[in-house]
Amino acid sequence: MPTIPHDPQNAAARSTLRREGDFLGTGMLLLLLMMQLTFSVFLQFMLFFGWVSPENTDGYWGLGNTGFLLFYAVVYAVAMGVPMLAASGGFRRPFRPFQRFHSGGESGISIGLSLLVGLGLCMFANLAAGQLMNVLSLFGVPTPDLPSYLEGTPMSLLLNVVVLAVLPALLEEMVFRGIVLRALLPYGRLFAAVVSSLLFALMHGNLLQVPFAFIVGFACAGLALRSGSIWPASLLHLMNNLVSVLLQYASLKWGTAMGNSLTLAVFFVVTVLALAAALLRQRIAVRNGWECGRPPSAVPLAPSEKAGALLSSPLFLMSVLAFIGLLILNTIGSGAA
């Protein structure tokens, strides 16, 4: 029986990818731990000094809507910002999430058109997620109860925009595009985009947001790779979250019926613009050769070899299983509630 020749280059590539998996798995496990514990730790600290009251029944622990949003912003920034910084220090890796991926990004016109296409994908993902939950509800899968801290005042709107649109656009793109996508980019653009989007989706922790977040993450990854920077991806993330907050605010101010009508109008306009942008971008790309100059995969491994090497990292596999376990627990918890 003939033996399969050993390829030192591929063996080294798989070993390096396993080490990348250890790094990313450590960061994701720390992220999960921080997301679950930071709120409780900060809350216990504030309880110790009497800054919050557990007897308060307004849902904000006596902080009020504004105070609670500010508290949430601090907790979120720590939980999202610290883990990958700690993992980078532990693995002695430079922490440069905002550095460019490569120097050969596409033109400003191309990025602008891609941004419109990405926003259209986000709108589609939102509708698709809603339809998916309608189907799953027929089989007894509960719809997750997502909290809302928005009130019908300009100050509340401003705080919600900062906390729920601006901060995620910066911190989540820093983690999932600036670090995860960048670490996996040598193994292929599609591989890096899919894995980073999958982790981004699982991070959200509920069944409603997983398919939606995967599509949004994939759109952000594509935009980051086209531009060579995470900033256009951050802008897309910001626009997606901003539309959501503004539409919620419209429903509060003008009623659910008007809010639903406005939502459909926004989705229709964005979809038409996205389709037009996709057609125009493709036509100009062929004429100007925008598809040239992209960095190819530096590692000649088959997709199955890449996936196998990454999943052979115990820490990476543990992080994926931990996020899936949390997703299942949250789904069961929603049903019990």
Coordinates of C-alpha atoms in Angstrom, one line a residue:
M1 CA 0.0 0.0 0.0
P2 CA 1.6 3.3 -1.0
T3 CA 2.3 5.8 1.8
I4 CA 1.1 9.4 1.6
P5 CA 4.2 11.7 1.4
H6 CA 4.8 14.0 4.3
D7 CA 4.6 17.7 3.3
P8 CA 6.6 19.7 5.9
Q9 CA 5.1 23.0 4.7
N10 CA 1.5 21.8 5.3
A11 CA 2.5 20.2 8.6
A12 CA 4.0 23.5 9.7
A13 CA 0.9 25.4 8.5
R14 CA -1.4 23.1 10.5
S15 CA 0.8 23.5 13.6
T16 CA 0.7 27.3 13.3
L17 CA -3.0 27.3 12.8
R18 CA -3.5 25.2 15.9
R19 CA -1.5 27.9 17.8
E20 CA -3.7 30.6 16.3
G21 CA -6.6 28.5 17.6
D22 CA -5.1 28.4 21.1
F23 CA -4.8 32.2 21.0
L24 CA -8.3 32.8 19.7
G25 CA -9.8 30.2 22.0
T26 CA -8.2 31.8 25.0
G27 CA -9.5 35.2 24.0
M28 CA -13.0 33.8 23.3
L29 CA -13.1 31.9 26.7
L30 CA -12.0 35.1 28.5
L31 CA -14.7 37.0 26.6
L32 CA -17.4 34.6 27.6
L33 CA -16.2 34.6 31.2
M34 CA -16.1 38.4 31.3
M35 CA -19.5 38.7 29.6
Q36 CA -21.1 36.5 32.3
L37 CA -19.3 37.8 35.4
T38 CA -18.5 41.5 34.8
F39 CA -22.0 42.7 35.4
S40 CA -22.4 40.7 38.6
V41 CA -19.0 41.8 39.9
F42 CA -19.6 45.5 39.2
L43 CA -23.1 45.2 40.7
Q44 CA -21.8 43.6 43.9
F45 CA -19.2 46.4 44.2
M46 CA -21.9 49.0 43.9
L47 CA -24.2 47.2 46.3
F48 CA -21.3 47.1 48.9
F49 CA -21.0 50.9 48.8
G50 CA -24.8 51.4 48.7
W51 CA -24.9 53.0 45.2
V52 CA -27.7 50.7 44.1
S53 CA -30.7 49.2 45.8
P54 CA -31.8 45.6 45.2
E55 CA -35.2 46.4 46.6
N56 CA -35.9 48.9 43.8
T57 CA -38.5 47.5 41.4
D58 CA -38.0 49.9 38.4
G59 CA -35.7 47.3 36.7
Y60 CA -32.7 49.7 37.0
W61 CA -31.6 49.0 40.6
G62 CA -32.4 52.5 41.6
L63 CA -30.0 54.0 39.0
G64 CA -32.8 55.2 36.6
N65 CA -32.7 54.7 32.9
T66 CA -29.8 57.1 32.3
G67 CA -27.7 55.8 35.1
F68 CA -28.3 52.2 34.2
L69 CA -27.3 52.8 30.6
L70 CA -24.0 54.5 31.7
F71 CA -23.4 51.5 34.0
Y72 CA -24.1 49.1 31.2
A73 CA -21.7 51.0 28.9
V74 CA -18.8 50.7 31.4
V75 CA -19.5 47.0 32.0
Y76 CA -19.8 46.3 28.3
A77 CA -16.6 48.2 27.5
V78 CA -14.6 46.2 30.1
A79 CA -16.1 42.8 29.1
M80 CA -15.5 43.3 25.4
G81 CA -12.2 45.2 25.5
V82 CA -10.2 43.4 28.1
P83 CA -10.2 39.7 27.0
M84 CA -8.4 39.9 23.7
L85 CA -5.9 42.4 25.2
A86 CA -5.2 39.9 28.0
A87 CA -4.9 37.0 25.5
S88 CA -2.5 39.1 23.3
G89 CA -0.3 39.8 26.3
G90 CA -0.4 36.1 27.4
F91 CA 0.6 34.9 24.0
R92 CA 3.1 37.8 23.5
R93 CA 1.4 39.0 20.4
P94 CA 1.3 42.7 19.3
F95 CA -2.1 44.2 20.0
R96 CA -2.8 46.2 16.8
P97 CA -6.4 45.7 15.9
F98 CA -6.8 49.0 14.1
Q99 CA -3.8 48.5 11.8
R100 CA -4.4 48.0 8.1
F101 CA -4.6 44.4 6.8
H102 CA -2.8 45.3 3.6
S103 CA -2.0 48.3 1.6
G104 CA -4.0 47.5 -1.6
G105 CA -7.5 48.4 -0.6
E106 CA -10.1 49.3 -3.2
S107 CA -11.1 52.8 -4.1
G108 CA -13.4 55.0 -2.1
I109 CA -16.2 54.6 -4.7
S110 CA -15.9 50.8 -4.4
I111 CA -16.0 50.9 -0.6
G112 CA -19.0 53.2 -0.7
L113 CA -21.0 50.9 -3.0
S114 CA -19.9 47.9 -0.9
L115 CA -21.2 49.7 2.2
L116 CA -24.6 50.1 0.7
V117 CA -24.6 46.4 -0.4
G118 CA -23.6 45.4 3.2
L119 CA -26.4 47.5 4.7
G120 CA -28.8 45.7 2.4
L121 CA -27.5 42.4 3.6
C122 CA -28.1 43.5 7.2
M123 CA -31.7 44.5 6.4
F124 CA -32.2 41.1 4.7
A125 CA -30.7 39.3 7.7
N126 CA -33.1 41.1 10.0
L127 CA -36.1 40.0 8.0
A128 CA -34.7 36.5 7.6
A129 CA -34.1 36.2 11.4
G130 CA -37.6 37.2 12.1
Q131 CA -39.1 34.7 9.7
L132 CA -36.8 32.0 11.1
M133 CA -38.1 32.6 14.6
N134 CA -41.7 32.5 13.3
V135 CA -41.0 29.0 11.9
L136 CA -39.1 27.8 15.0
S137 CA -42.0 29.0 17.2
L138 CA -44.2 26.5 15.5
F139 CA -42.0 23.8 17.0
G140 CA -42.1 25.3 20.5
V141 CA -38.8 27.3 20.3
P142 CA -39.4 30.5 22.3
T143 CA -38.6 33.9 21.0
P144 CA -35.8 35.5 23.2
D145 CA -36.9 38.4 25.2
L146 CA -34.4 41.1 24.3
P147 CA -34.3 44.0 26.8
S148 CA -34.9 47.6 25.7
Y149 CA -33.7 50.6 27.6
L150 CA -35.0 53.2 25.1
E151 CA -37.4 55.9 26.3
G152 CA -39.2 58.5 24.2
T153 CA -36.8 61.4 25.1
P154 CA -34.0 62.9 23.1
M155 CA -31.5 62.2 25.9
S156 CA -32.5 58.5 26.0
L157 CA -32.2 58.3 22.3
L158 CA -28.7 59.8 22.4
L159 CA -27.5 57.5 25.1
N160 CA -28.9 54.4 23.3
V161 CA -27.1 55.5 20.1
V162 CA -23.8 55.8 22.0
V163 CA -24.2 52.6 24.0
L164 CA -25.9 50.3 21.5
A165 CA -24.6 51.6 18.2
V166 CA -21.3 53.4 18.6
L167 CA -19.6 51.2 21.3
P168 CA -20.4 47.9 19.6
A169 CA -19.3 49.3 16.2
L170 CA -15.9 50.1 17.8
L171 CA -15.3 47.2 20.3
E172 CA -16.9 44.3 18.5
E173 CA -15.2 45.2 15.2
M174 CA -11.9 45.6 17.1
V175 CA -12.3 42.0 18.4
F176 CA -13.8 40.1 15.5
R177 CA -12.4 41.9 12.5
G178 CA -9.3 43.6 13.9
I179 CA -8.1 40.5 15.8
V180 CA -9.9 37.3 14.8
L181 CA -10.2 38.0 11.1
R182 CA -6.6 39.3 11.0
A183 CA -5.2 36.2 12.7
L184 CA -6.9 33.9 10.3
L185 CA -6.3 35.9 7.1
P186 CA -3.2 34.0 6.0
Y187 CA -5.3 30.9 5.7
G188 CA -7.6 32.4 3.2
R189 CA -10.1 35.3 3.0
L190 CA -13.2 33.1 2.9
F191 CA -12.0 30.9 5.8
A192 CA -11.2 33.9 7.9
A193 CA -14.5 35.6 7.1
V194 CA -16.6 32.5 7.9
V195 CA -14.8 31.6 11.2
S196 CA -14.8 35.2 12.5
S197 CA -18.5 35.6 11.6
L198 CA -19.4 32.3 13.3
L199 CA -17.7 33.4 16.5
F200 CA -19.3 36.8 16.2
A201 CA -22.7 35.1 15.9
L202 CA -22.2 32.7 18.8
M203 CA -21.1 35.6 21.0
H204 CA -24.6 37.1 20.9
G205 CA -25.9 34.1 22.8
N206 CA -29.5 33.8 21.7
L207 CA -31.1 31.9 18.9
L208 CA -32.8 35.0 17.4
Q209 CA -29.5 36.9 16.8
V210 CA -27.2 34.0 15.7
P211 CA -28.3 33.8 12.0
F212 CA -28.7 37.6 11.8
A213 CA -25.3 38.3 13.4
F214 CA -23.6 35.8 11.2
I215 CA -24.8 37.6 8.0
V216 CA -23.9 41.0 9.5
G217 CA -20.5 39.7 10.6
F218 CA -19.9 38.2 7.1
A219 CA -20.8 41.6 5.5
C220 CA -18.5 43.4 7.9
A221 CA -15.7 40.9 7.2
G222 CA -16.1 41.4 3.4
L223 CA -16.0 45.1 3.8
A224 CA -12.9 45.0 6.0
L225 CA -11.1 42.7 3.5
R226 CA -12.1 44.9 0.5
S227 CA -10.8 48.1 2.2
G228 CA -7.9 46.6 4.1
S229 CA -9.2 48.3 7.3
I230 CA -11.7 47.7 10.0
W231 CA -13.1 51.3 9.8
P232 CA -15.5 50.7 6.9
A233 CA -16.7 47.6 8.7
S234 CA -17.2 49.7 11.9
L235 CA -19.2 52.2 9.9
L236 CA -21.5 49.4 8.5
H237 CA -21.9 48.0 12.0
L238 CA -22.8 51.5 13.3
M239 CA -25.3 52.1 10.5
N240 CA -27.0 48.8 11.1
N241 CA -27.4 49.4 14.8
L242 CA -28.3 53.0 14.4
V243 CA -31.2 52.1 12.0
S244 CA -32.5 49.7 14.7
V245 CA -32.3 52.2 17.5
L246 CA -34.0 55.0 15.4
L247 CA -36.8 52.7 14.3
Q248 CA -37.4 51.7 17.9
Y249 CA -37.5 55.3 18.9
A250 CA -40.0 56.0 16.0
S251 CA -42.3 53.3 17.4
L252 CA -42.2 54.8 20.8
K253 CA -42.9 58.3 19.6
W254 CA -45.5 57.6 16.9
G255 CA -46.9 54.2 17.8
T256 CA -46.3 50.6 16.7
A257 CA -48.4 50.9 13.5
M258 CA -46.4 53.9 12.3
G259 CA -43.2 52.3 13.4
N260 CA -43.9 49.2 11.4
S261 CA -44.8 51.2 8.3
L262 CA -41.6 53.2 8.7
T263 CA -39.6 50.0 9.1
L264 CA -41.0 48.5 5.9
A265 CA -40.3 51.8 4.1
V266 CA -36.7 51.9 5.3
F267 CA -36.1 48.3 4.4
F268 CA -37.6 48.8 0.9
V269 CA -35.4 51.9 0.2
V270 CA -32.2 50.3 1.6
T271 CA -32.9 47.1 -0.4
V272 CA -33.4 49.0 -3.7
L273 CA -30.2 51.1 -3.1
A274 CA -28.3 47.9 -2.2
L275 CA -29.3 46.2 -5.4
A276 CA -28.5 49.2 -7.5
A277 CA -25.1 49.6 -5.7
A278 CA -24.3 45.9 -6.3
L279 CA -25.0 46.1 -10.0
L280 CA -23.1 49.4 -10.4
R281 CA -20.2 48.1 -8.4
Q282 CA -19.9 44.9 -10.5
R283 CA -20.1 46.9 -13.7
I284 CA -17.4 49.4 -12.6
A285 CA -15.2 46.6 -11.1
V286 CA -15.0 44.8 -14.4
R287 CA -14.1 48.0 -16.2
N288 CA -11.5 49.2 -13.7
G289 CA -10.2 45.9 -12.4
W290 CA -11.0 46.5 -8.7
E291 CA -10.8 42.7 -8.0
C292 CA -7.0 42.8 -8.6
G293 CA -4.5 43.2 -5.8
R294 CA -6.1 41.2 -3.1
P295 CA -3.7 39.1 -1.0
P296 CA -4.2 35.3 -1.7
S297 CA -4.1 32.6 0.9
A298 CA -0.5 32.3 2.1
V299 CA -1.1 28.7 3.3
P300 CA -1.9 26.0 0.7
L301 CA -4.2 23.9 2.9
A302 CA -7.5 22.4 1.8
P303 CA -10.6 23.8 3.6
S304 CA -11.0 20.5 5.5
E305 CA -7.4 20.7 6.7
K306 CA -7.9 24.2 7.9
A307 CA -11.0 23.4 9.8
G308 CA -9.4 20.2 11.3
A309 CA -6.3 22.1 12.4
L310 CA -8.4 24.8 14.0
L311 CA -10.7 22.4 15.8
S312 CA -7.7 20.3 17.0
S313 CA -6.9 23.3 19.2
P314 CA -8.5 22.3 22.6
L315 CA -8.9 25.9 23.6
F316 CA -10.6 26.9 20.4
L317 CA -12.9 23.9 20.5
M318 CA -13.7 24.6 24.2
S319 CA -14.7 28.2 23.4
V320 CA -17.0 27.1 20.5
L321 CA -18.7 24.4 22.7
A322 CA -19.0 26.9 25.6
F323 CA -20.7 29.5 23.4
I324 CA -23.0 26.8 22.0
G325 CA -23.8 25.6 25.5
L326 CA -24.7 29.2 26.6
L327 CA -26.9 29.5 23.5
I328 CA -28.8 26.3 24.5
L329 CA -29.1 27.4 28.1
N330 CA -30.5 30.8 27.1
T331 CA -33.0 29.2 24.7
I332 CA -34.2 26.8 27.4
G333 CA -34.3 29.7 29.9
S334 CA -36.4 31.7 27.6
G335 CA -38.8 28.8 27.3
A336 CA -39.0 28.4 31.1
A337 CA -39.6 32.1 31.6

